[in-house]
mmCIF file with all atom_site columns, C-alpha atoms in Angstrom:
data_model
loop_
_atom_site.group_PDB
_atom_site.id
_atom_site.type_symbol
_atom_site.label_atom_id
_atom_site.label_alt_id
_atom_site.label_comp_id
_atom_site.label_asym_id
_atom_site.label_entity_id
_atom_site.label_seq_id
_atom_site.pdbx_PDB_ins_code
_atom_site.Cartn_x
_atom_site.Cartn_y
_atom_site.Cartn_z
_atom_site.occupancy
_atom_site.B_iso_or_equiv
_atom_site.pdbx_formal_charge
_atom_site.auth_seq_id
_atom_site.auth_comp_id
_atom_site.auth_asym_id
_atom_site.auth_atom_id
_atom_site.pdbx_PDB_model_num
ATOM 1   C CA . MET A 1 1   ? 101.532 114.873 120.834 1.00 80.00 ? 243 MET A CA 1
ATOM 2   C CA . ASP A 1 2   ? 100.552 112.457 118.367 1.00 86.00 ? 244 ASP A CA 1
ATOM 3   C CA . ILE A 1 3   ? 102.253 109.201 116.690 1.00 90.00 ? 245 ILE A CA 1
ATOM 4   C CA . GLY A 1 4   ? 102.058 108.828 112.653 1.00 87.00 ? 246 GLY A CA 1
ATOM 5   C CA . ILE A 1 5   ? 100.702 105.764 110.933 1.00 87.00 ? 247 ILE A CA 1
ATOM 6   C CA . SER A 1 6   ? 103.046 102.866 110.825 1.00 77.00 ? 248 SER A CA 1
ATOM 7   C CA . GLU A 1 7   ? 105.396 103.004 107.939 1.00 78.00 ? 249 GLU A CA 1
ATOM 8   C CA . GLN A 1 8   ? 103.886 99.615  106.616 1.00 79.00 ? 250 GLN A CA 1
ATOM 9   C CA . PHE A 1 9   ? 100.525 100.647 106.380 1.00 83.00 ? 251 PHE A CA 1
ATOM 10  C CA . LYS A 1 10  ? 101.130 104.317 104.397 1.00 83.00 ? 252 LYS A CA 1
ATOM 11  C CA . GLY A 1 11  ? 99.146  104.309 101.102 1.00 83.00 ? 253 GLY A CA 1
ATOM 12  C CA . ARG A 1 12  ? 96.244  102.151 102.191 1.00 88.00 ? 254 ARG A CA 1
ATOM 13  C CA . TYR A 1 13  ? 95.281  104.101 105.245 1.00 93.00 ? 255 TYR A CA 1
ATOM 14  C CA . ASP A 1 14  ? 95.584  107.652 106.323 1.00 91.00 ? 256 ASP A CA 1
ATOM 15  C CA . GLY A 1 15  ? 95.222  107.163 109.938 1.00 92.00 ? 257 GLY A CA 1
ATOM 16  C CA . TYR A 1 16  ? 94.166  105.143 112.745 1.00 95.00 ? 258 TYR A CA 1
ATOM 17  C CA . MET A 1 17  ? 91.945  104.566 115.613 1.00 95.00 ? 259 MET A CA 1
ATOM 18  C CA . LEU A 1 18  ? 92.882  102.720 118.944 1.00 97.00 ? 260 LEU A CA 1
ATOM 19  C CA . LEU A 1 19  ? 90.888  100.440 120.772 1.00 97.00 ? 261 LEU A CA 1
ATOM 20  C CA . LYS A 1 20  ? 91.531  98.330  124.344 1.00 97.00 ? 262 LYS A CA 1
ATOM 21  C CA . PHE A 1 21  ? 89.593  94.936  124.722 1.00 95.00 ? 263 PHE A CA 1
ATOM 22  C CA . THR A 1 22  ? 89.247  93.731  128.307 1.00 93.00 ? 264 THR A CA 1
ATOM 23  C CA . SER A 1 23  ? 87.625  90.605  129.785 1.00 91.00 ? 265 SER A CA 1
ATOM 24  C CA . CYS A 1 24  ? 85.000  91.941  131.919 1.00 92.00 ? 266 CYS A CA 1
ATOM 25  C CA . GLN A 1 25  ? 83.014  95.259  132.304 1.00 95.00 ? 267 GLN A CA 1
ATOM 26  C CA . GLU A 1 26  ? 84.538  96.409  135.267 1.00 95.00 ? 268 GLU A CA 1
ATOM 27  C CA . PHE A 1 27  ? 88.072  96.728  133.956 1.00 94.00 ? 269 PHE A CA 1
ATOM 28  C CA . GLN A 1 28  ? 86.295  98.661  130.769 1.00 96.00 ? 270 GLN A CA 1
ATOM 29  C CA . GLN A 1 29  ? 84.633  101.194 133.153 1.00 97.00 ? 271 GLN A CA 1
ATOM 30  C CA . ASP A 1 30  ? 88.002  101.802 134.800 1.00 97.00 ? 272 ASP A CA 1
ATOM 31  C CA . PHE A 1 31  ? 89.511  102.416 131.541 1.00 97.00 ? 273 PHE A CA 1
ATOM 32  C CA . LEU A 1 32  ? 87.104  104.894 130.728 1.00 98.00 ? 274 LEU A CA 1
ATOM 33  C CA . ASP A 1 33  ? 87.517  106.773 133.868 1.00 98.00 ? 275 ASP A CA 1
ATOM 34  C CA . GLY A 1 34  ? 91.101  106.854 133.313 1.00 97.00 ? 276 GLY A CA 1
ATOM 35  C CA . LYS A 1 35  ? 92.478  104.096 135.527 1.00 97.00 ? 277 LYS A CA 1
ATOM 36  C CA . LEU A 1 36  ? 94.785  102.428 133.104 1.00 97.00 ? 278 LEU A CA 1
ATOM 37  C CA . PHE A 1 37  ? 96.113  98.693  133.860 1.00 94.00 ? 279 PHE A CA 1
ATOM 38  C CA . PHE A 1 38  ? 99.451  98.035  132.938 1.00 93.00 ? 280 PHE A CA 1
ATOM 39  C CA . ASN A 1 39  ? 100.931 94.241  133.166 1.00 87.00 ? 281 ASN A CA 1
ATOM 40  C CA . THR A 1 40  ? 103.901 93.045  133.813 1.00 84.00 ? 282 THR A CA 1
ATOM 41  C CA . ALA A 1 41  ? 106.430 92.236  130.992 1.00 75.00 ? 283 ALA A CA 1
ATOM 42  C CA . ASP A 1 42  ? 106.470 88.570  131.976 1.00 61.00 ? 284 ASP A CA 1
ATOM 43  C CA . PHE A 1 43  ? 107.259 87.091  128.700 1.00 43.00 ? 285 PHE A CA 1
ATOM 44  C CA . PHE A 1 44  ? 110.545 88.743  128.762 1.00 41.00 ? 286 PHE A CA 1
ATOM 45  C CA . ALA A 1 45  ? 113.461 86.236  129.741 1.00 38.00 ? 287 ALA A CA 1
ATOM 46  C CA . GLN A 1 46  ? 113.650 86.216  133.632 1.00 42.00 ? 288 GLN A CA 1
ATOM 47  C CA . CYS A 1 47  ? 117.203 87.357  135.257 1.00 37.00 ? 289 CYS A CA 1
ATOM 48  C CA . ASP A 1 48  ? 118.055 87.296  139.083 1.00 37.00 ? 290 ASP A CA 1
ATOM 49  C CA . VAL A 1 49  ? 120.396 90.377  138.930 1.00 41.00 ? 291 VAL A CA 1
ATOM 50  C CA . ASP A 1 50  ? 119.576 93.700  137.719 1.00 44.00 ? 292 ASP A CA 1
ATOM 51  C CA . GLY A 1 51  ? 121.739 94.786  134.840 1.00 44.00 ? 293 GLY A CA 1
ATOM 52  C CA . LYS A 1 52  ? 122.534 91.292  133.720 1.00 43.00 ? 294 LYS A CA 1
ATOM 53  C CA . MET A 1 53  ? 121.119 89.374  130.984 1.00 41.00 ? 295 MET A CA 1
ATOM 54  C CA . MET A 1 54  ? 119.290 86.337  130.541 1.00 42.00 ? 296 MET A CA 1
ATOM 55  C CA . ILE A 1 55  ? 119.952 84.077  127.618 1.00 41.00 ? 297 ILE A CA 1
ATOM 56  C CA . VAL A 1 56  ? 116.934 81.613  126.261 1.00 45.00 ? 298 VAL A CA 1
ATOM 57  C CA . VAL A 1 57  ? 117.695 79.107  123.577 1.00 46.00 ? 299 VAL A CA 1
ATOM 58  C CA . ARG A 1 58  ? 115.014 77.591  121.523 1.00 51.00 ? 300 ARG A CA 1
ATOM 59  C CA . ASP A 1 59  ? 115.775 74.981  118.696 1.00 53.00 ? 301 ASP A CA 1
ATOM 60  C CA . TYR A 1 60  ? 113.535 75.823  116.054 1.00 54.00 ? 302 TYR A CA 1
ATOM 61  C CA . THR A 1 61  ? 114.712 72.993  113.802 1.00 57.00 ? 303 THR A CA 1
ATOM 62  C CA . ASN A 1 62  ? 111.698 71.004  113.392 1.00 60.00 ? 304 ASN A CA 1
ATOM 63  C CA . ASN A 1 63  ? 109.357 74.207  112.753 1.00 61.00 ? 305 ASN A CA 1
ATOM 64  C CA . PRO A 1 64  ? 107.012 74.478  109.676 1.00 60.00 ? 306 PRO A CA 1
ATOM 65  C CA . GLU A 1 65  ? 108.718 75.316  106.280 1.00 59.00 ? 307 GLU A CA 1
ATOM 66  C CA . ASN A 1 66  ? 108.032 78.805  106.813 1.00 58.00 ? 308 ASN A CA 1
ATOM 67  C CA . TYR A 1 67  ? 110.423 79.501  109.462 1.00 53.00 ? 309 TYR A CA 1
ATOM 68  C CA . LYS A 1 68  ? 114.011 78.808  109.021 1.00 50.00 ? 310 LYS A CA 1
ATOM 69  C CA . PRO A 1 69  ? 115.756 75.875  110.738 1.00 50.00 ? 311 PRO A CA 1
ATOM 70  C CA . GLY A 1 70  ? 118.330 76.506  113.431 1.00 51.00 ? 312 GLY A CA 1
ATOM 71  C CA . THR A 1 71  ? 118.972 77.677  116.740 1.00 49.00 ? 313 THR A CA 1
ATOM 72  C CA . ILE A 1 72  ? 117.320 81.284  118.087 1.00 44.00 ? 314 ILE A CA 1
ATOM 73  C CA . GLU A 1 73  ? 118.972 82.729  121.141 1.00 48.00 ? 315 GLU A CA 1
ATOM 74  C CA . ASN A 1 74  ? 116.762 85.254  122.791 1.00 48.00 ? 316 ASN A CA 1
ATOM 75  C CA . PHE A 1 75  ? 117.858 87.492  125.207 1.00 47.00 ? 317 PHE A CA 1
ATOM 76  C CA . SER A 1 76  ? 116.571 90.355  127.611 1.00 53.00 ? 318 SER A CA 1
ATOM 77  C CA . ARG A 1 77  ? 118.100 92.964  129.585 1.00 60.00 ? 319 ARG A CA 1
ATOM 78  C CA . GLY A 1 78  ? 117.503 92.315  133.119 1.00 62.00 ? 320 GLY A CA 1
ATOM 79  C CA . GLU A 1 79  ? 115.715 95.671  133.618 1.00 67.00 ? 321 GLU A CA 1
ATOM 80  C CA . ASN A 1 80  ? 112.657 94.411  131.581 1.00 68.00 ? 322 ASN A CA 1
ATOM 81  C CA . ARG A 1 81  ? 111.594 92.396  134.785 1.00 68.00 ? 323 ARG A CA 1
ATOM 82  C CA . CYS A 1 82  ? 110.355 95.863  136.149 1.00 74.00 ? 324 CYS A CA 1
ATOM 83  C CA . ARG A 1 83  ? 108.831 96.932  132.876 1.00 83.00 ? 325 ARG A CA 1
ATOM 84  C CA . LYS A 1 84  ? 105.064 97.251  132.518 1.00 90.00 ? 326 LYS A CA 1
ATOM 85  C CA . ILE A 1 85  ? 102.985 97.391  129.455 1.00 91.00 ? 327 ILE A CA 1
ATOM 86  C CA . ILE A 1 86  ? 99.563  97.937  128.659 1.00 93.00 ? 328 ILE A CA 1
ATOM 87  C CA . SER A 1 87  ? 98.174  96.780  124.647 1.00 93.00 ? 329 SER A CA 1
ATOM 88  C CA . LEU A 1 88  ? 95.618  98.258  122.686 1.00 96.00 ? 330 LEU A CA 1
ATOM 89  C CA . TYR A 1 89  ? 94.560  97.300  119.039 1.00 96.00 ? 331 TYR A CA 1
ATOM 90  C CA . THR A 1 90  ? 95.093  99.836  116.233 1.00 96.00 ? 332 THR A CA 1
ATOM 91  C CA . ALA A 1 91  ? 92.266  99.932  113.546 1.00 96.00 ? 333 ALA A CA 1
ATOM 92  C CA . TYR A 1 92  ? 93.929  101.472 110.320 1.00 95.00 ? 334 TYR A CA 1
ATOM 93  C CA . VAL A 1 93  ? 91.250  103.965 108.559 1.00 95.00 ? 335 VAL A CA 1
ATOM 94  C CA . ASN A 1 94  ? 91.221  105.442 105.265 1.00 94.00 ? 336 ASN A CA 1
ATOM 95  C CA . VAL A 1 95  ? 88.730  108.213 105.750 1.00 90.00 ? 337 VAL A CA 1
ATOM 96  C CA . SER A 1 96  ? 88.366  109.374 102.175 1.00 90.00 ? 338 SER A CA 1
ATOM 97  C CA . LYS A 1 97  ? 87.746  105.606 100.848 1.00 93.00 ? 339 LYS A CA 1
ATOM 98  C CA . GLU A 1 98  ? 85.805  104.831 103.609 1.00 94.00 ? 340 GLU A CA 1
ATOM 99  C CA . ILE A 1 99  ? 87.444  101.839 104.851 1.00 94.00 ? 341 ILE A CA 1
ATOM 100 C CA . ILE A 1 100 ? 88.521  100.353 108.354 1.00 96.00 ? 342 ILE A CA 1
ATOM 101 C CA . SER A 1 101 ? 91.162  97.388  108.393 1.00 95.00 ? 343 SER A CA 1
ATOM 102 C CA . PRO A 1 102 ? 89.369  94.300  108.803 1.00 93.00 ? 344 PRO A CA 1
ATOM 103 C CA . PHE A 1 103 ? 89.052  93.324  112.567 1.00 93.00 ? 345 PHE A CA 1
ATOM 104 C CA . PRO A 1 104 ? 90.270  89.714  113.816 1.00 90.00 ? 346 PRO A CA 1
ATOM 105 C CA . ALA A 1 105 ? 87.454  86.971  113.546 1.00 87.00 ? 347 ALA A CA 1
ATOM 106 C CA . LYS A 1 106 ? 88.058  86.045  117.450 1.00 86.00 ? 348 LYS A CA 1
ATOM 107 C CA . MET A 1 107 ? 88.429  89.395  118.849 1.00 87.00 ? 349 MET A CA 1
ATOM 108 C CA . GLY A 1 108 ? 86.272  88.968  121.743 1.00 89.00 ? 350 GLY A CA 1
ATOM 109 C CA . GLU A 1 109 ? 87.567  85.321  122.095 1.00 90.00 ? 351 GLU A CA 1
ATOM 110 C CA . GLU A 1 110 ? 91.372  86.385  122.146 1.00 88.00 ? 352 GLU A CA 1
ATOM 111 C CA . PHE A 1 111 ? 91.108  90.002  123.630 1.00 90.00 ? 353 PHE A CA 1
ATOM 112 C CA . GLY A 1 112 ? 88.025  90.149  125.751 1.00 93.00 ? 354 GLY A CA 1
ATOM 113 C CA . GLU A 1 113 ? 84.360  91.281  124.657 1.00 95.00 ? 355 GLU A CA 1
ATOM 114 C CA . TYR A 1 114 ? 84.590  94.663  126.407 1.00 96.00 ? 356 TYR A CA 1
ATOM 115 C CA . GLY A 1 115 ? 86.107  97.347  124.129 1.00 96.00 ? 357 GLY A CA 1
ATOM 116 C CA . VAL A 1 116 ? 87.057  101.054 124.520 1.00 97.00 ? 358 VAL A CA 1
ATOM 117 C CA . LEU A 1 117 ? 87.204  103.120 121.174 1.00 97.00 ? 359 LEU A CA 1
ATOM 118 C CA . VAL A 1 118 ? 89.498  106.250 121.414 1.00 97.00 ? 360 VAL A CA 1
ATOM 119 C CA . LEU A 1 119 ? 88.276  108.581 119.066 1.00 94.00 ? 361 LEU A CA 1
ATOM 120 C CA . ASP A 1 120 ? 90.687  111.409 119.872 1.00 95.00 ? 362 ASP A CA 1
ATOM 121 C CA . ARG A 1 121 ? 94.202  109.491 119.996 1.00 95.00 ? 363 ARG A CA 1
ATOM 122 C CA . LYS A 1 122 ? 96.021  113.237 120.493 1.00 96.00 ? 364 LYS A CA 1
ATOM 123 C CA . LYS A 1 123 ? 94.272  113.879 123.454 1.00 97.00 ? 365 LYS A CA 1
ATOM 124 C CA . PHE A 1 124 ? 95.093  110.576 124.778 1.00 97.00 ? 366 PHE A CA 1
ATOM 125 C CA . PHE A 1 125 ? 98.304  110.650 124.133 1.00 96.00 ? 367 PHE A CA 1
ATOM 126 C CA . GLU A 1 126 ? 98.416  113.717 125.986 1.00 96.00 ? 368 GLU A CA 1
ATOM 127 C CA . ARG A 1 127 ? 96.751  112.755 129.282 1.00 97.00 ? 369 ARG A CA 1
ATOM 128 C CA . VAL A 1 128 ? 98.818  109.678 129.946 1.00 97.00 ? 370 VAL A CA 1
ATOM 129 C CA . CYS A 1 129 ? 102.245 111.368 129.043 1.00 95.00 ? 371 CYS A CA 1
ATOM 130 C CA . ASN A 1 130 ? 101.053 114.140 131.585 1.00 95.00 ? 372 ASN A CA 1
ATOM 131 C CA . ALA A 1 131 ? 100.046 111.213 134.111 1.00 95.00 ? 373 ALA A CA 1
ATOM 132 C CA . LEU A 1 132 ? 103.643 109.601 133.367 1.00 94.00 ? 374 LEU A CA 1
ATOM 133 C CA . ARG A 1 133 ? 105.466 112.969 134.079 1.00 93.00 ? 375 ARG A CA 1
ATOM 134 C CA . GLN A 1 134 ? 104.104 112.993 137.311 1.00 92.00 ? 376 GLN A CA 1
ATOM 135 C CA . GLN A 1 135 ? 105.072 109.527 138.845 1.00 89.00 ? 377 GLN A CA 1
ATOM 136 C CA . SER A 1 136 ? 108.786 110.224 139.752 1.00 88.00 ? 378 SER A CA 1
ATOM 137 C CA . GLU A 1 137 ? 109.629 106.335 140.284 1.00 89.00 ? 379 GLU A CA 1
ATOM 138 C CA . ILE A 1 138 ? 108.488 106.040 136.439 1.00 90.00 ? 380 ILE A CA 1
ATOM 139 C CA . SER A 1 139 ? 111.467 105.895 133.773 1.00 90.00 ? 381 SER A CA 1
ATOM 140 C CA . LYS A 1 140 ? 111.869 104.978 130.112 1.00 89.00 ? 382 LYS A CA 1
ATOM 141 C CA . ALA A 1 141 ? 108.406 105.625 128.915 1.00 91.00 ? 383 ALA A CA 1
ATOM 142 C CA . GLN A 1 142 ? 107.700 104.598 125.376 1.00 91.00 ? 384 GLN A CA 1
ATOM 143 C CA . LEU A 1 143 ? 104.482 104.528 123.057 1.00 93.00 ? 385 LEU A CA 1
ATOM 144 C CA . GLY A 1 144 ? 104.593 103.246 119.763 1.00 93.00 ? 386 GLY A CA 1
ATOM 145 C CA . PHE A 1 145 ? 103.600 100.395 117.155 1.00 93.00 ? 387 PHE A CA 1
ATOM 146 C CA . VAL A 1 146 ? 104.607 96.650  117.666 1.00 90.00 ? 388 VAL A CA 1
ATOM 147 C CA . ASP A 1 147 ? 107.043 95.495  115.174 1.00 86.00 ? 389 ASP A CA 1
ATOM 148 C CA . TYR A 1 148 ? 106.583 91.850  113.983 1.00 85.00 ? 390 TYR A CA 1
ATOM 149 C CA . MET A 1 149 ? 109.462 90.030  112.640 1.00 79.00 ? 391 MET A CA 1
ATOM 150 C CA . LYS A 1 150 ? 109.408 88.161  109.317 1.00 76.00 ? 392 LYS A CA 1
ATOM 151 C CA . SER A 1 151 ? 109.541 84.614  109.316 1.00 67.00 ? 393 SER A CA 1
ATOM 152 C CA . GLU A 1 152 ? 112.943 84.515  107.376 1.00 63.00 ? 394 GLU A CA 1
ATOM 153 C CA . ASP A 1 153 ? 114.417 86.608  110.428 1.00 62.00 ? 395 ASP A CA 1
ATOM 154 C CA . VAL A 1 154 ? 113.443 84.254  113.178 1.00 58.00 ? 396 VAL A CA 1
ATOM 155 C CA . HIS A 1 155 ? 116.852 82.788  113.379 1.00 58.00 ? 397 HIS A CA 1
ATOM 156 C CA . GLY A 1 156 ? 119.962 83.687  115.234 1.00 57.00 ? 398 GLY A CA 1
ATOM 157 C CA . PHE A 1 157 ? 120.451 85.908  117.998 1.00 59.00 ? 399 PHE A CA 1
ATOM 158 C CA . ILE A 1 158 ? 117.623 88.097  119.179 1.00 62.00 ? 400 ILE A CA 1
ATOM 159 C CA . GLU A 1 159 ? 117.223 91.039  121.620 1.00 65.00 ? 401 GLU A CA 1
ATOM 160 C CA . TRP A 1 160 ? 113.982 91.178  122.837 1.00 68.00 ? 402 TRP A CA 1
ATOM 161 C CA . ASN A 1 161 ? 112.082 94.545  123.652 1.00 74.00 ? 403 ASN A CA 1
ATOM 162 C CA . PRO A 1 162 ? 108.380 95.834  124.292 1.00 79.00 ? 404 PRO A CA 1
ATOM 163 C CA . PHE A 1 163 ? 107.798 96.511  120.562 1.00 83.00 ? 405 PHE A CA 1
ATOM 164 C CA . LEU A 1 164 ? 108.974 93.277  118.923 1.00 81.00 ? 406 LEU A CA 1
ATOM 165 C CA . LYS A 1 165 ? 106.979 90.202  118.498 1.00 82.00 ? 407 LYS A CA 1
ATOM 166 C CA . MET A 1 166 ? 106.777 87.171  116.615 1.00 79.00 ? 408 MET A CA 1
ATOM 167 C CA . PRO A 1 167 ? 105.290 87.101  113.013 1.00 83.00 ? 409 PRO A CA 1
ATOM 168 C CA . GLN A 1 168 ? 102.490 84.692  114.006 1.00 85.00 ? 410 GLN A CA 1
ATOM 169 C CA . TYR A 1 169 ? 100.846 87.568  116.064 1.00 84.00 ? 411 TYR A CA 1
ATOM 170 C CA . GLU A 1 170 ? 100.898 90.503  112.961 1.00 89.00 ? 412 GLU A CA 1
ATOM 171 C CA . TYR A 1 171 ? 97.313  90.387  113.104 1.00 91.00 ? 413 TYR A CA 1
ATOM 172 C CA . GLN A 1 172 ? 96.977  91.854  116.643 1.00 90.00 ? 414 GLN A CA 1
ATOM 173 C CA . ASN A 1 173 ? 97.994  95.238  115.192 1.00 92.00 ? 415 ASN A CA 1
ATOM 174 C CA . GLU A 1 174 ? 99.326  96.077  118.613 1.00 92.00 ? 416 GLU A CA 1
ATOM 175 C CA . PHE A 1 175 ? 100.063 99.415  119.908 1.00 95.00 ? 417 PHE A CA 1
ATOM 176 C CA . ARG A 1 176 ? 101.815 99.403  123.067 1.00 94.00 ? 418 ARG A CA 1
ATOM 177 C CA . ILE A 1 177 ? 102.580 102.074 125.901 1.00 94.00 ? 419 ILE A CA 1
ATOM 178 C CA . SER A 1 178 ? 105.551 101.064 128.343 1.00 92.00 ? 420 SER A CA 1
ATOM 179 C CA . PHE A 1 179 ? 107.536 102.096 131.022 1.00 91.00 ? 421 PHE A CA 1
ATOM 180 C CA . ILE A 1 180 ? 109.598 100.863 133.735 1.00 89.00 ? 422 ILE A CA 1
ATOM 181 C CA . ASN A 1 181 ? 109.325 101.591 137.447 1.00 87.00 ? 423 ASN A CA 1
ATOM 182 C CA . ASP A 1 182 ? 110.970 99.885  140.476 1.00 83.00 ? 424 ASP A CA 1
ATOM 183 C CA . THR A 1 183 ? 108.660 96.884  141.387 1.00 82.00 ? 425 THR A CA 1
ATOM 184 C CA . GLN A 1 184 ? 107.985 93.516  139.599 1.00 80.00 ? 426 GLN A CA 1
ATOM 185 C CA . GLU A 1 185 ? 104.173 93.870  140.073 1.00 84.00 ? 427 GLU A CA 1
ATOM 186 C CA . PRO A 1 186 ? 101.438 95.226  137.844 1.00 87.00 ? 428 PRO A CA 1
ATOM 187 C CA . LEU A 1 187 ? 100.435 98.783  137.973 1.00 90.00 ? 429 LEU A CA 1
ATOM 188 C CA . LYS A 1 188 ? 97.572  100.691 137.789 1.00 93.00 ? 430 LYS A CA 1
ATOM 189 C CA . LEU A 1 189 ? 98.194  104.338 136.680 1.00 95.00 ? 431 LEU A CA 1
ATOM 190 C CA . ASP A 1 190 ? 95.539  106.893 137.120 1.00 96.00 ? 432 ASP A CA 1
ATOM 191 C CA . LEU A 1 191 ? 95.311  109.496 134.657 1.00 97.00 ? 433 LEU A CA 1
ATOM 192 C CA . GLY A 1 192 ? 93.430  112.081 136.692 1.00 96.00 ? 434 GLY A CA 1
ATOM 193 C CA . VAL A 1 193 ? 90.958  112.750 134.511 1.00 97.00 ? 435 VAL A CA 1
ATOM 194 C CA . SER A 1 194 ? 88.370  110.678 132.775 1.00 98.00 ? 436 SER A CA 1
ATOM 195 C CA . LEU A 1 195 ? 88.313  109.830 128.974 1.00 98.00 ? 437 LEU A CA 1
ATOM 196 C CA . ARG A 1 196 ? 84.606  109.644 128.760 1.00 97.00 ? 438 ARG A CA 1
ATOM 197 C CA . ASP A 1 197 ? 84.701  112.643 126.371 1.00 97.00 ? 439 ASP A CA 1
ATOM 198 C CA . ILE A 1 198 ? 87.348  111.292 124.065 1.00 97.00 ? 440 ILE A CA 1
ATOM 199 C CA . ALA A 1 199 ? 86.711  107.653 124.356 1.00 97.00 ? 441 ALA A CA 1
ATOM 200 C CA . PHE A 1 200 ? 83.330  105.156 123.974 1.00 96.00 ? 442 PHE A CA 1
ATOM 201 C CA . PRO A 1 201 ? 82.710  101.813 125.202 1.00 97.00 ? 443 PRO A CA 1
ATOM 202 C CA . ILE A 1 202 ? 82.120  99.014  122.595 1.00 96.00 ? 444 ILE A CA 1
ATOM 203 C CA . LYS A 1 203 ? 81.927  95.174  122.484 1.00 96.00 ? 445 LYS A CA 1
ATOM 204 C CA . ALA A 1 204 ? 83.821  93.011  119.888 1.00 95.00 ? 446 ALA A CA 1
ATOM 205 C CA . SER A 1 205 ? 80.538  91.312  119.185 1.00 95.00 ? 447 SER A CA 1
ATOM 206 C CA . ASP A 1 206 ? 79.645  94.566  117.632 1.00 96.00 ? 448 ASP A CA 1
ATOM 207 C CA . LEU A 1 207 ? 82.536  95.704  115.808 1.00 95.00 ? 449 LEU A CA 1
ATOM 208 C CA . GLY A 1 208 ? 80.792  95.268  112.125 1.00 93.00 ? 450 GLY A CA 1
ATOM 209 C CA . GLU A 1 209 ? 78.912  98.290  113.229 1.00 95.00 ? 451 GLU A CA 1
ATOM 210 C CA . ILE A 1 210 ? 81.856  100.438 113.326 1.00 95.00 ? 452 ILE A CA 1
ATOM 211 C CA . PHE A 1 211 ? 81.728  102.027 109.571 1.00 95.00 ? 453 PHE A CA 1
ATOM 212 C CA . PHE A 1 212 ? 82.218  105.522 107.730 1.00 94.00 ? 454 PHE A CA 1
ATOM 213 C CA . LYS A 1 213 ? 79.812  107.339 105.676 1.00 92.00 ? 455 LYS A CA 1
ATOM 214 C CA . ASP A 1 214 ? 79.992  110.691 104.046 1.00 91.00 ? 456 ASP A CA 1
ATOM 215 C CA . ASN A 1 215 ? 83.228  111.335 106.243 1.00 87.00 ? 457 ASN A CA 1
ATOM 216 C CA . LEU A 1 216 ? 81.753  110.532 109.419 1.00 92.00 ? 458 LEU A CA 1
ATOM 217 C CA . LEU A 1 217 ? 82.517  107.693 111.518 1.00 93.00 ? 459 LEU A CA 1
ATOM 218 C CA . TYR A 1 218 ? 79.425  105.705 113.216 1.00 95.00 ? 460 TYR A CA 1
ATOM 219 C CA . TYR A 1 219 ? 79.850  103.021 115.747 1.00 94.00 ? 461 TYR A CA 1
ATOM 220 C CA . PRO A 1 220 ? 76.902  101.660 118.306 1.00 93.00 ? 462 PRO A CA 1
ATOM 221 C CA . LEU A 1 221 ? 75.721  103.422 121.192 1.00 91.00 ? 463 LEU A CA 1
ATOM 222 C CA . TYR A 1 222 ? 74.801  101.397 124.642 1.00 89.00 ? 464 TYR A CA 1
ATOM 223 C CA . LYS A 1 223 ? 72.534  102.423 127.044 1.00 79.00 ? 465 LYS A CA 1
#
């Protein structure tokens, strides 16, 4: 399977690569070994009863000018307490023009120094989906790009979901895999197969060494 390029980037780019960054080398190696850590969706509004909703009211009247004044009422469905998420960074590319979208300046500081560059996203998606199908307790699995709200839309009544974030995070170019199971604890999903044939380690400090030349992708190799 594959997921096409996000609509907002079509025209400038014709494809993308996925990268996963972590805070330590152990987590990096786990990912390469096909053991993916899904954290809890703790940013969702908390609810004590399944199926109910929790309303969170925030007053943004005194926010900067690029935000409309007023009150935001956020709500999240109770089932999201059991939702798990893994986040990846999307590097958009234009192979013919040999262009890669700019990386955030503080990638290592914000996301972690130890990264994994996924070179074959189709096989990656297939392996993740196969593993998810084998887990009977997992439901409502989703893969896709995060949508970032526009500043002028940050007001009123908003239902949050795992693929919606505030506009100030747009630079994160986030791609997410998410599902629901019957616990509120993080989960390590074992794909049952290594990713080392389609993914390679990368350091955030070496992202500038990834480039295209003569339709080939160059990236640093580590001993």
